[in-house]
Coordinates of C-alpha atoms in Angstrom, one line a residue:
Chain A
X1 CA -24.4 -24.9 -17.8
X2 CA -23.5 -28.0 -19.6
X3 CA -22.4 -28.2 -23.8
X4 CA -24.6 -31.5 -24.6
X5 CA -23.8 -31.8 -28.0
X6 CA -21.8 -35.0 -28.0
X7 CA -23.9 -38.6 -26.5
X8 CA -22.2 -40.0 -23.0
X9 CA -20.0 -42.0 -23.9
X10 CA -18.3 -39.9 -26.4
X11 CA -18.3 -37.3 -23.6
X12 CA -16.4 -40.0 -21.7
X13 CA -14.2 -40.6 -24.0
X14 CA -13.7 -37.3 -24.8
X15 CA -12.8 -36.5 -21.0
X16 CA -10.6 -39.4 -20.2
X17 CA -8.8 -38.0 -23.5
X18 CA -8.0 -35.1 -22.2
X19 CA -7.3 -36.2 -18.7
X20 CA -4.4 -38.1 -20.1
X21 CA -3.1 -35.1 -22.6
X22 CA -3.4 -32.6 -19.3
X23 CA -1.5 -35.7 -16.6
X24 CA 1.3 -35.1 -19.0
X25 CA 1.2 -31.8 -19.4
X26 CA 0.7 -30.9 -15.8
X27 CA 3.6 -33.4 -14.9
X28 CA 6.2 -31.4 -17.4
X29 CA 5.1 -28.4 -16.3
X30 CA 3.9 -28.1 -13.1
X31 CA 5.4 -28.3 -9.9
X32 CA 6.4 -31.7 -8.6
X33 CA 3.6 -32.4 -5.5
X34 CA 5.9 -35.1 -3.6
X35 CA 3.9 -34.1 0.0
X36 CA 0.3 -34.3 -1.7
X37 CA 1.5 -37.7 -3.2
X38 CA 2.8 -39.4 -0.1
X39 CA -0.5 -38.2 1.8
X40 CA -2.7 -39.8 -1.6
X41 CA -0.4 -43.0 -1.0
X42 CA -1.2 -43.2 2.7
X43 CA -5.0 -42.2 1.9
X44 CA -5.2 -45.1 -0.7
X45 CA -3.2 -47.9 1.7
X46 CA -5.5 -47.2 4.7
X47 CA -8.7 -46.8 2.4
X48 CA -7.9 -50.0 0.5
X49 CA -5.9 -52.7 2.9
X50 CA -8.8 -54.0 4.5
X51 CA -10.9 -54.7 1.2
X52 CA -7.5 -56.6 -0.6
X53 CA -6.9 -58.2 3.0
X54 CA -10.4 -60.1 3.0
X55 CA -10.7 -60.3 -0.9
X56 CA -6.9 -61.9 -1.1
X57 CA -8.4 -64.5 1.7
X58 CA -11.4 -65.3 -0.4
X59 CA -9.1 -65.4 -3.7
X60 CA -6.7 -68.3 -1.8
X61 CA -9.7 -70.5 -0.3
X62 CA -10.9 -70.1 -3.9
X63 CA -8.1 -71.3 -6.0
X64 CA -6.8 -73.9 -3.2
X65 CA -10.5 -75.4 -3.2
X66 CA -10.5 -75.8 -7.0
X67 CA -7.1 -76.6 -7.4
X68 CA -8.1 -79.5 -4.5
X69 CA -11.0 -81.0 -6.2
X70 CA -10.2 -81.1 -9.7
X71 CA -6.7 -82.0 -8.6
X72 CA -8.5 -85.3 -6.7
X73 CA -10.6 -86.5 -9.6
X74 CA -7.4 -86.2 -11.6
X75 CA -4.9 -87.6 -9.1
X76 CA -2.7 -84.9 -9.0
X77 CA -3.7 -82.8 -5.5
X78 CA -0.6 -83.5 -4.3
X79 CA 0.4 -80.7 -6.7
X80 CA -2.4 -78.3 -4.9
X81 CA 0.5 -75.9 -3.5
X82 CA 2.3 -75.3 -7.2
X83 CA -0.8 -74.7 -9.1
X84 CA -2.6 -72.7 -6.1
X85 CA 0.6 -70.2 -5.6
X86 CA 1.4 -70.6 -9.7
X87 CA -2.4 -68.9 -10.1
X88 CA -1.8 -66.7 -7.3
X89 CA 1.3 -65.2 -8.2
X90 CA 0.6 -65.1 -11.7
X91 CA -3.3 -64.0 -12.5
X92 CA -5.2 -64.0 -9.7
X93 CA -3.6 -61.5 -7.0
X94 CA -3.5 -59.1 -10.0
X95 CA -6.9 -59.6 -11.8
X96 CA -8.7 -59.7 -8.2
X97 CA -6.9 -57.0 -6.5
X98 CA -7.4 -54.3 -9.4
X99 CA -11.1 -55.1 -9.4
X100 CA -11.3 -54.4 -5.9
X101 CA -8.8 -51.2 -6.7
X102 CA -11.3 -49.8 -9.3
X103 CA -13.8 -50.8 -7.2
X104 CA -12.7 -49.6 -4.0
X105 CA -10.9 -46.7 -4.9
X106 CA -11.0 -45.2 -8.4
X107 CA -14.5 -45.1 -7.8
X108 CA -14.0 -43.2 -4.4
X109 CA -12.0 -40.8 -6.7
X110 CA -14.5 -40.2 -9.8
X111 CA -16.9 -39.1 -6.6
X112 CA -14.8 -36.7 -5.2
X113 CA -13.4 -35.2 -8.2
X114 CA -17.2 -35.1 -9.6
X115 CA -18.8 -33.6 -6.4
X116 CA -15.9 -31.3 -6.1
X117 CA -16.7 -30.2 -9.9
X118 CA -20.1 -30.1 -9.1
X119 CA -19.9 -27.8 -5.8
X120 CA -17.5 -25.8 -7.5
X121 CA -14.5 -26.5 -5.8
X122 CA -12.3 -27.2 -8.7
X123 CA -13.3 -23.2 -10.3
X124 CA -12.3 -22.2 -6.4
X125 CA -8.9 -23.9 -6.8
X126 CA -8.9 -22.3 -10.1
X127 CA -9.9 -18.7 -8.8
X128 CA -7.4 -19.4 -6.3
X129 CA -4.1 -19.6 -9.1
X130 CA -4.3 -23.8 -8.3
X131 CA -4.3 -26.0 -11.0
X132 CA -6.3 -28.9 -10.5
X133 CA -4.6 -31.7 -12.9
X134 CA -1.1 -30.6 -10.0
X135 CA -3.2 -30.5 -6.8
X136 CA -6.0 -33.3 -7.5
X137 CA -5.3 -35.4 -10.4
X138 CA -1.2 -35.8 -10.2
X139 CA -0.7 -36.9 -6.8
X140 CA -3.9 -39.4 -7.0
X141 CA -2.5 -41.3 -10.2
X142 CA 1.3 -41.2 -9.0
X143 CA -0.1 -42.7 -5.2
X144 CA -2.3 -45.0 -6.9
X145 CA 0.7 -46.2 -9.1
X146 CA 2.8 -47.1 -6.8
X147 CA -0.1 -48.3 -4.1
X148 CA -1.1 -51.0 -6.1
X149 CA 2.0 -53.0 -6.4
X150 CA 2.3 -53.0 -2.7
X151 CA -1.5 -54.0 -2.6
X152 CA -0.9 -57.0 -4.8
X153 CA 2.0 -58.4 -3.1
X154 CA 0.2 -58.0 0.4
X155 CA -2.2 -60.3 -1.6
X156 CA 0.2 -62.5 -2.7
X157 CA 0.8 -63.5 1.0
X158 CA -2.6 -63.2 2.5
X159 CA -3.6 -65.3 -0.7
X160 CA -1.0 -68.1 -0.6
X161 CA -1.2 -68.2 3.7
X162 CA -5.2 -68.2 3.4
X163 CA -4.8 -71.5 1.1
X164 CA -2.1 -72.8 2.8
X165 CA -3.7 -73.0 6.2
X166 CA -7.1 -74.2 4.6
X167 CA -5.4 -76.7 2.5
X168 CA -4.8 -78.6 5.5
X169 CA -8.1 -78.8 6.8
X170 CA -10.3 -79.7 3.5
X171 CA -8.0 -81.6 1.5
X172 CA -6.0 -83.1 4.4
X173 CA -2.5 -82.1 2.7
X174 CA 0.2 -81.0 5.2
X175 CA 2.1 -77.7 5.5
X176 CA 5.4 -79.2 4.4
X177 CA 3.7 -80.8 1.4
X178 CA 1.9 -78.0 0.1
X179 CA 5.1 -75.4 0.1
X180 CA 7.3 -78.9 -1.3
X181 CA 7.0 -78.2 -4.9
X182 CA 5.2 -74.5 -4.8
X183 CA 8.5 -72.8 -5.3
X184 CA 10.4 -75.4 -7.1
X185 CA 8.8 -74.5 -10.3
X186 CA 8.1 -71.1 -10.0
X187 CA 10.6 -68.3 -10.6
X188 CA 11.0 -64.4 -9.6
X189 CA 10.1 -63.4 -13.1
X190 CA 6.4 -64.4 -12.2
X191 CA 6.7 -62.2 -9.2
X192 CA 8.0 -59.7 -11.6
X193 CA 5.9 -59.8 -14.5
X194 CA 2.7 -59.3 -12.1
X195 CA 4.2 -56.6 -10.4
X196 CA 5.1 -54.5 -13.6
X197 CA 1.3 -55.3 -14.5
X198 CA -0.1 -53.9 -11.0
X199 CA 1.9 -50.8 -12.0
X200 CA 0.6 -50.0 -15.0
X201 CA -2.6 -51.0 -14.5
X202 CA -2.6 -49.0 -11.1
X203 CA -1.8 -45.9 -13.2
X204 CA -4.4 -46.3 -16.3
X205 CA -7.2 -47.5 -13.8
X206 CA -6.6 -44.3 -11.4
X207 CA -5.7 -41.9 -14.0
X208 CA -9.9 -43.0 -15.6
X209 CA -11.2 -43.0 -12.7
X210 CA -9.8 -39.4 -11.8
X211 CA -10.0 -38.2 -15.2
X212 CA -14.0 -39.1 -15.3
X213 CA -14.1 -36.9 -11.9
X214 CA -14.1 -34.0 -14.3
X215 CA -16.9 -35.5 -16.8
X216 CA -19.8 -32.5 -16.8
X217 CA -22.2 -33.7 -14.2
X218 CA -24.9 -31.4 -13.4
X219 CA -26.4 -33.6 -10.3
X220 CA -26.8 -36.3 -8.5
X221 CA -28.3 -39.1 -10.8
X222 CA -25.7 -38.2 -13.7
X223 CA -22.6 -38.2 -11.1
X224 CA -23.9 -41.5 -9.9
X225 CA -23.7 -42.6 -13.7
X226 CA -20.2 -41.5 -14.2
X227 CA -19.3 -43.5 -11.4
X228 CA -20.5 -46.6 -13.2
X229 CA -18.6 -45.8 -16.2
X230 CA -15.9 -45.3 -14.2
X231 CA -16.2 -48.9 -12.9
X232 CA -16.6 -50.4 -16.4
X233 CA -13.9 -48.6 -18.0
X234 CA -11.7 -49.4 -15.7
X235 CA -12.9 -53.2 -16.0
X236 CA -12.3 -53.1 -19.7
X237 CA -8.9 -51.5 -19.5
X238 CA -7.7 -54.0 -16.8
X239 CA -9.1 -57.4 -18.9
X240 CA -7.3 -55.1 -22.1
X241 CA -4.0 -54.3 -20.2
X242 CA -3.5 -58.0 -18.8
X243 CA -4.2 -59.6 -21.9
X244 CA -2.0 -57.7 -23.8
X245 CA 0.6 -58.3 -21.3
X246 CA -0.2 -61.5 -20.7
X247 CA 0.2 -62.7 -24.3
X248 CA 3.6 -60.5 -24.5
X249 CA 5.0 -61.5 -21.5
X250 CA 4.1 -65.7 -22.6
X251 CA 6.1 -64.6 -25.9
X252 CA 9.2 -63.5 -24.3
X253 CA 8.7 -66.9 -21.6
X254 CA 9.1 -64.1 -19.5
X255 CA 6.1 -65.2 -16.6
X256 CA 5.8 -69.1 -18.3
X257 CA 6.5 -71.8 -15.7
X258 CA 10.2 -73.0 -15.8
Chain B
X1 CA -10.9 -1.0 -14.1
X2 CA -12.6 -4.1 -15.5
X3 CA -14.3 -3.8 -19.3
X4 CA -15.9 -5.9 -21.3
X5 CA -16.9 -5.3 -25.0
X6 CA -19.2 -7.3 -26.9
X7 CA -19.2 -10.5 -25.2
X8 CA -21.0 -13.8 -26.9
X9 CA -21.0 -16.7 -24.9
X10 CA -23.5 -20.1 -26.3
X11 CA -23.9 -23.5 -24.7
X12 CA -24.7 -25.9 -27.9
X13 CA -27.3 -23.9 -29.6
X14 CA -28.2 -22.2 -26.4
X15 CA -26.7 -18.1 -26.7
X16 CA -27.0 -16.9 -23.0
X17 CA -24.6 -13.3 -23.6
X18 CA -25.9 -11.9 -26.5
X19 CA -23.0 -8.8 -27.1
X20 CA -22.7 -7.6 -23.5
X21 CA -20.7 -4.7 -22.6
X22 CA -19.6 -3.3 -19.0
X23 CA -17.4 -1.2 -17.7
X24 CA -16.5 -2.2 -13.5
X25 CA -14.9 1.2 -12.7
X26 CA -12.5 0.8 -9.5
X27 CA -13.0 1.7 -6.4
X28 CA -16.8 1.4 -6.5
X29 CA -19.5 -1.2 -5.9
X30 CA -21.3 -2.7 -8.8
X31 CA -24.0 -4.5 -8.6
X32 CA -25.5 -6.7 -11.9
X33 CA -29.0 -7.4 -11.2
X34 CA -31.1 -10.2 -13.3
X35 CA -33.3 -13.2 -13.5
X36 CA -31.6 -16.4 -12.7
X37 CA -30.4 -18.4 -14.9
X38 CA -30.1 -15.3 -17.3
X39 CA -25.9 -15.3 -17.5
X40 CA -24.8 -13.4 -14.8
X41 CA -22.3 -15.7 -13.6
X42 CA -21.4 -16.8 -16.5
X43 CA -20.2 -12.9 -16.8
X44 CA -18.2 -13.3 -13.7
X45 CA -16.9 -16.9 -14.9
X46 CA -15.4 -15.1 -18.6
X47 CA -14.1 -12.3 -16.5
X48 CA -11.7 -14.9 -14.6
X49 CA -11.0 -16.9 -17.3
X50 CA -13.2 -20.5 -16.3
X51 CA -15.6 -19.7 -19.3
X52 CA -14.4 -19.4 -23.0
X53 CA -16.5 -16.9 -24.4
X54 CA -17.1 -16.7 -28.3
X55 CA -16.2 -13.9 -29.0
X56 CA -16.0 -10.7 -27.1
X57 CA -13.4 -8.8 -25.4
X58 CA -12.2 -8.3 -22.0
X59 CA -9.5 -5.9 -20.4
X60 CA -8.5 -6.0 -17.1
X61 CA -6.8 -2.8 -16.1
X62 CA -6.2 -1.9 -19.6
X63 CA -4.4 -5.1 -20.7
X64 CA -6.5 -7.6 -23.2
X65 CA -7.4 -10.9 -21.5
X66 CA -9.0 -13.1 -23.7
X67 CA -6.0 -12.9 -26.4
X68 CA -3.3 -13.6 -24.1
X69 CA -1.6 -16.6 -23.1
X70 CA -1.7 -18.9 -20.0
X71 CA 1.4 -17.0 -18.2
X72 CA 0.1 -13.7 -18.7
X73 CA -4.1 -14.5 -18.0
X74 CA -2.6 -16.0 -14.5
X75 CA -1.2 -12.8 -13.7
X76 CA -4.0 -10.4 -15.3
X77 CA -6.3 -12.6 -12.7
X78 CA -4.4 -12.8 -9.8
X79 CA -5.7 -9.6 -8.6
X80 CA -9.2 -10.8 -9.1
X81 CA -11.1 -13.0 -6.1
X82 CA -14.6 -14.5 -6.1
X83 CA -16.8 -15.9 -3.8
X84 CA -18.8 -18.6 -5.1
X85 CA -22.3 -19.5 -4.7
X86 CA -22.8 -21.3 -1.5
X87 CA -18.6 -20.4 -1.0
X88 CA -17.4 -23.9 -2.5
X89 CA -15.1 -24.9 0.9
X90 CA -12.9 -27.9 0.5
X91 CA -15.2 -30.7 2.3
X92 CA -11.6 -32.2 3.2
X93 CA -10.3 -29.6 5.3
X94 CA -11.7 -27.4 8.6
X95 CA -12.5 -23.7 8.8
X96 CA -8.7 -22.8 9.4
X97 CA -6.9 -24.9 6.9
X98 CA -9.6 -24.0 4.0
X99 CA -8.8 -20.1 4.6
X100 CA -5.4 -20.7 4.7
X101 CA -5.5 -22.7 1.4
X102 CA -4.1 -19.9 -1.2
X103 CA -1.2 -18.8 1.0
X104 CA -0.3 -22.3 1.7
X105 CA -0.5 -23.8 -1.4
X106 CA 1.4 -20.8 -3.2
X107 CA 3.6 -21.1 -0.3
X108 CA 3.6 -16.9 -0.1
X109 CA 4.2 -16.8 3.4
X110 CA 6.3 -18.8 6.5
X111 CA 3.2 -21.4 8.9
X112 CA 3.8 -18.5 11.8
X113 CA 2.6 -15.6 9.2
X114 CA 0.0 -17.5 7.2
X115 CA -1.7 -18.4 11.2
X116 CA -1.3 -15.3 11.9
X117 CA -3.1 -13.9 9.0
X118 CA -5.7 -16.7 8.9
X119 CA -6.5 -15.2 12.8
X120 CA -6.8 -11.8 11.6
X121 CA -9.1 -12.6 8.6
X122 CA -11.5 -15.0 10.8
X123 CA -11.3 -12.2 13.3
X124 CA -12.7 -9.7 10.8
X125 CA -15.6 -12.0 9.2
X126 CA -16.3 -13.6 12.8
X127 CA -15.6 -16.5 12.5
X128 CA -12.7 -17.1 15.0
X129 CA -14.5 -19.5 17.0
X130 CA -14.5 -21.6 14.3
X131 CA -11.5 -22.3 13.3
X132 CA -11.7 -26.1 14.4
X133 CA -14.7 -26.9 12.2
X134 CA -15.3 -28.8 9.2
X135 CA -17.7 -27.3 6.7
X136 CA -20.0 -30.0 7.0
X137 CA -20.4 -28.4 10.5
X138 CA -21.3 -25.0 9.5
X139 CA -24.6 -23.0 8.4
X140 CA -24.9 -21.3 4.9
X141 CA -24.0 -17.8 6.2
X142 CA -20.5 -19.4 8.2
X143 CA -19.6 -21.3 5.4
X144 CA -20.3 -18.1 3.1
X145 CA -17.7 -16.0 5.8
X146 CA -15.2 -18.7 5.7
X147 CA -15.3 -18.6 1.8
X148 CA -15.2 -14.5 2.3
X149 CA -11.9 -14.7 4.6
X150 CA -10.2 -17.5 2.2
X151 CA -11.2 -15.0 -0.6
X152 CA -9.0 -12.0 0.5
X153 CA -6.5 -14.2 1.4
X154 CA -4.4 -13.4 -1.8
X155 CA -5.9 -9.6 -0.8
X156 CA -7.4 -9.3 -4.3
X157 CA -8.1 -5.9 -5.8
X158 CA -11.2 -6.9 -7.2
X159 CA -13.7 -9.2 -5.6
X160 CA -16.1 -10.4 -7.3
X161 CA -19.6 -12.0 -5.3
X162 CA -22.0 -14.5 -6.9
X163 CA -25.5 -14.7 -5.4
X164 CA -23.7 -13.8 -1.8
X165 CA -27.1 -14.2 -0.1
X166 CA -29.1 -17.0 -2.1
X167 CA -30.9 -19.1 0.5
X168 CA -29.6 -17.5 3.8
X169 CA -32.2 -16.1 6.0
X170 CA -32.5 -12.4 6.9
X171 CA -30.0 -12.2 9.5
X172 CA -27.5 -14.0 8.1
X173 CA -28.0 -12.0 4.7
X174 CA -28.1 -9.1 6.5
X175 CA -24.5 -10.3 8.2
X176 CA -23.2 -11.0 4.6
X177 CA -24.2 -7.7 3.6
X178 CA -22.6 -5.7 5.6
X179 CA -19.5 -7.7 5.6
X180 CA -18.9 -7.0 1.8
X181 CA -19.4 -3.4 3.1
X182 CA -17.1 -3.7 5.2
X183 CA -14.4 -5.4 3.3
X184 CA -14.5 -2.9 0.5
X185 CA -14.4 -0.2 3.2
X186 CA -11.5 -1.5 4.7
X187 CA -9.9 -3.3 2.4
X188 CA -10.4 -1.1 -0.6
X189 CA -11.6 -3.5 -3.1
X190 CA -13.3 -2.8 -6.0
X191 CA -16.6 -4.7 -6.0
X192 CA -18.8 -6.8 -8.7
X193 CA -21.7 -8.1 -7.1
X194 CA -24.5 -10.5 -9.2
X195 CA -27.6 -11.2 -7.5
X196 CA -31.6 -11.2 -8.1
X197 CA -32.0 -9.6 -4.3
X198 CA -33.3 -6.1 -4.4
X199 CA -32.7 -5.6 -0.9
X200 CA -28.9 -6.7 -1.3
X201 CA -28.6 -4.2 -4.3
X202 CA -30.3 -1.3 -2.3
X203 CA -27.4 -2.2 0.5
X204 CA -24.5 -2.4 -1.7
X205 CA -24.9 -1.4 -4.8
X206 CA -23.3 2.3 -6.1
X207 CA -23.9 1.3 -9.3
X208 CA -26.7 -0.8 -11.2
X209 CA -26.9 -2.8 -13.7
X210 CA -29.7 -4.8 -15.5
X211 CA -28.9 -8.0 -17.4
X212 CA -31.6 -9.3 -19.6
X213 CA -31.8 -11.1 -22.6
X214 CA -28.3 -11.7 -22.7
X215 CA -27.2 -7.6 -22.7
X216 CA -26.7 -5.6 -19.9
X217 CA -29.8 -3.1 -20.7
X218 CA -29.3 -0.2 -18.4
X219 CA -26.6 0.8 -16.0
X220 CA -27.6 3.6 -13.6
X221 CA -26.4 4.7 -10.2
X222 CA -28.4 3.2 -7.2
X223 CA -30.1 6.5 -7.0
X224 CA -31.4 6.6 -10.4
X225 CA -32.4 2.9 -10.1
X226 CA -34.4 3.1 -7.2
X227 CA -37.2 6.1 -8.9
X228 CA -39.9 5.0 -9.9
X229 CA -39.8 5.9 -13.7
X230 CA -36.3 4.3 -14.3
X231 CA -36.2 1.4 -16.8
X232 CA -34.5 -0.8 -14.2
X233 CA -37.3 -0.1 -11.4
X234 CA -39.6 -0.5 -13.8
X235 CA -38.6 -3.6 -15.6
X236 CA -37.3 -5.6 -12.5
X237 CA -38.1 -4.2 -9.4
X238 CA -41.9 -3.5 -10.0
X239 CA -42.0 -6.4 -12.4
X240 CA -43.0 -8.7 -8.7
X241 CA -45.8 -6.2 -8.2
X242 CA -47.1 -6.2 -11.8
X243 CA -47.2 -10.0 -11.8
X244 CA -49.0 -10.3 -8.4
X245 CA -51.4 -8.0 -9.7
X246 CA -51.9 -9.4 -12.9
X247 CA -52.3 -12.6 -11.0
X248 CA -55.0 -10.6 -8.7
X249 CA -52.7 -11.0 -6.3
X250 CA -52.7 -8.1 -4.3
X251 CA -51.4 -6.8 -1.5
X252 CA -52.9 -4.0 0.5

């Protein structure tokens, strides 16, 4: 039976709250799951290549089709390999491939933590002298955190190789000249700076997503709304993370063209 | 011995334990009859620690529980194991890996022993056959043996049952049944059971008890329960006759 004395989304809040008092917690105190983590990370890599493979091929024939027409009408395509692998590497791969992480993947986790809540698996584990934040909610933040990085540099290349080969065909620019200038004016602190994003944001988008597993659901239709809070909480917090970032990051010209 | 003394447990303005005191003497089989939805595992739920109750107290073999801290309510429970309602399997593992959960996790006991264990405890429920199978695969009597045999896993001193036969059919209740029998035979385990199933309580039950209106209102031995002119025949177990009649329903 479920304590409704607080509306939803105070609820929510309430619960992603706590998730993020009891991660810490947990992390002090409990055990360290290294097994359960590396099994989360090669869960999350096989559940989520695929989705950032095709959605990292989109993102490239994307930005290299804008890049190419606006770059025409203002006679500067011939730049359409700088600013396509600029945008790549410095918004894109991140902003896309975290959608398609919350998407793909936190959401896959507020389900199963919810259903498990719901079916009473978690007061099993509990009965059982397990405690859930160690065995479900730990190793799923900690994969996640490091999973994502790797996912948005695999984007980087499917991204930049996807433009690169279309490039060719719709804007008539050759291989050689698209990767002439890319690099020339782009430097590893790009690289950098989206990486250390990807990890952060990897951790606060898993750690709401998992943390909303245990929002009090008592069926189908209200588990099926947690999910979509899920989704937009984790939208928010990624546009909120990378803006604050971004605008730190421009501050220190750390992730500004050179 | 499990007691507890004046238990208040509310859900927003809601009060479902109203002052409830019970005594679960050890060795013996109680069984808490009562409506659905009345509190009776919310009972069990306080006892283990998954529900905060109000107010109230609980000792578990003579030691306070609800004043105590984390450490010590870990250990006070640890000789406590319940099977759930519909027995709450991890949908994520098969038969074998789900029973030898506990052990594994806690790490109590080297792969060879914790097999060997899982084999013995599969062997006792019957379900041996099924070691290979994910829950999805199983009917609601399996998946309530597989949830048994993880249960005494941790070989509990207390084991507690919630609604053990809800939605199985007569055979596999009656399998259920006599398993809990035969696990507190064997095992020695002191047994709660909470169920509306008359026919369960006649089976197991040593002791009755009849939660209503948030208070456990009688407690009798199954003998006394089952006459006629006892308050828990009369207020439960006829109360399906009365209303049919009442209905002019009646069966001749």
């Amino acid at each position: 039976m479920i304590n409704r004395t607080k509306s939803e989304w105070a609820l929510a809040r309430d619960t992603i709250l706590t998730a993020y008092k009891d991660f810490f917690f947990w992390l002090y105190m409990g055990h360290f799951p290294a097994r359960e983590i590396w099994n989360q990370f090669r869960q999350v890599i096989n559940d989520g290549w695929l989705t950032v493979f095709w959605g990292s091929v989109v993102q490239g024939i994307f930005v290299m089709w804008l890049g190419g027409f606006y770059g025409e009408q203002f006679g500067g395509y011939r730049w359409l390999g700088t600013i396509t692998v600029f945008a790549v590497l410095r918004e894109f791969s991140v902003l896309m491939t975290s959608v398609l992480f919350a998407a793909r993947i936190g959401t896959a986790f507020t389900v199963e933590v919810g259903s498990m809540q719901m079916t009473e698996q978690i007061a099993a584990l509990k009965i059982m002298d397990v405690e859930p934040h160690t065995y479900l909610v730990i190793p799923r933040v900690l994969a996640s955190t490091l999973a994502l990085p790797v996912f948005v540099g695999f984007s980087f290349g499917v991204a930049i190789i996807s433009s690169w080969m279309l490039s060719d065909i719709f804007w008539d620019i050759s291989f050689q000249q698209f990767f002439l200038n890319a690099f020339n004016y782009i430097g590893g602190d790009i690289v950098t700076n989206s990486l250390v994003r990807s990890f952060i944001i990897g951790f606060v988008l898993s750690l709401n997503a998992v943390g909303l597993g245990f929002y009090p659901c008592d069926g189908a239709q209200e588990l099926g709304r947690t999910t979509t809070k899920s989704m937009v909480v984790n939208i928010f917090s990624l546009l909120l993370i990378d803006l604050a970032i971004g605008m730190a990051s421009t501050q220190l010209s750390m992730g500004a063209p050179s | 011995m499990i007691v507890a003394e004046d238990l208040w447990v509310k859900f927003g303005s809601k009060e479902v334990l109203k002052g409830l005191n019970i005594e679960i003497p050890e060795g013996r089989t109680t069984v808490i009859l009562g409506k659905s939805g009345i509190g009776k595992s919310v009972l069990l739920k306080c006892i283990l620690g998954l529900l905060q109750p109000v107010s109230g107290r609980i000792f578990i073999d003579g030691s306070e529980f609800l004043s105590a801290g984390k450490a010590q309510k870990k250990q006070m429970t640890a000789c406590i194991g319940m099977l759930l309602q519909n027995g709450a399997l991890f949908d994520s593992m098969n038969v074998e890996e789900n029973i030898a959960f506990p052990l594994a996790y806690h790490k109590k006991a080297p792969p060879a022993e914790i097999r060997r264990k899982v084999l013995e405890y599969a062997e006792l429920v019957g379900i041996q056959d099924s070691l290979h199978l994910m829950p999805k695969d199983l009917s609601g009597g399996m998946r309530r043996k597989v949830a048994l045999a993880r249960a005494i896993m941790l070989q509990p001193r207390y084991l507690f049952y919630d609604e053990p036969t809800t939605g199985l059919d007569p055979t596999s209740s009656a399998i259920v049944e006599i398993l809990i029998r035969q696990l507190k035979e064997q095992l020695d385990i002191t047994t709660l059971v909470v169920t509306h199933d008359i026919d369960l309580v006649a089976f197991l039950g040593e002791d009755v008890a009849l939660l209503d209106e948030g208070k456990i209102l009688y407690k009798q031995t199954r003998e006394e329960a089952f006459r006629e002119d006892s308050p828990i025949y009369r207020s439960f177990i006829a109360s399906r006759k009365r209303i049919q009649n009442e209905q002019g329903f009646t069966n001749d």
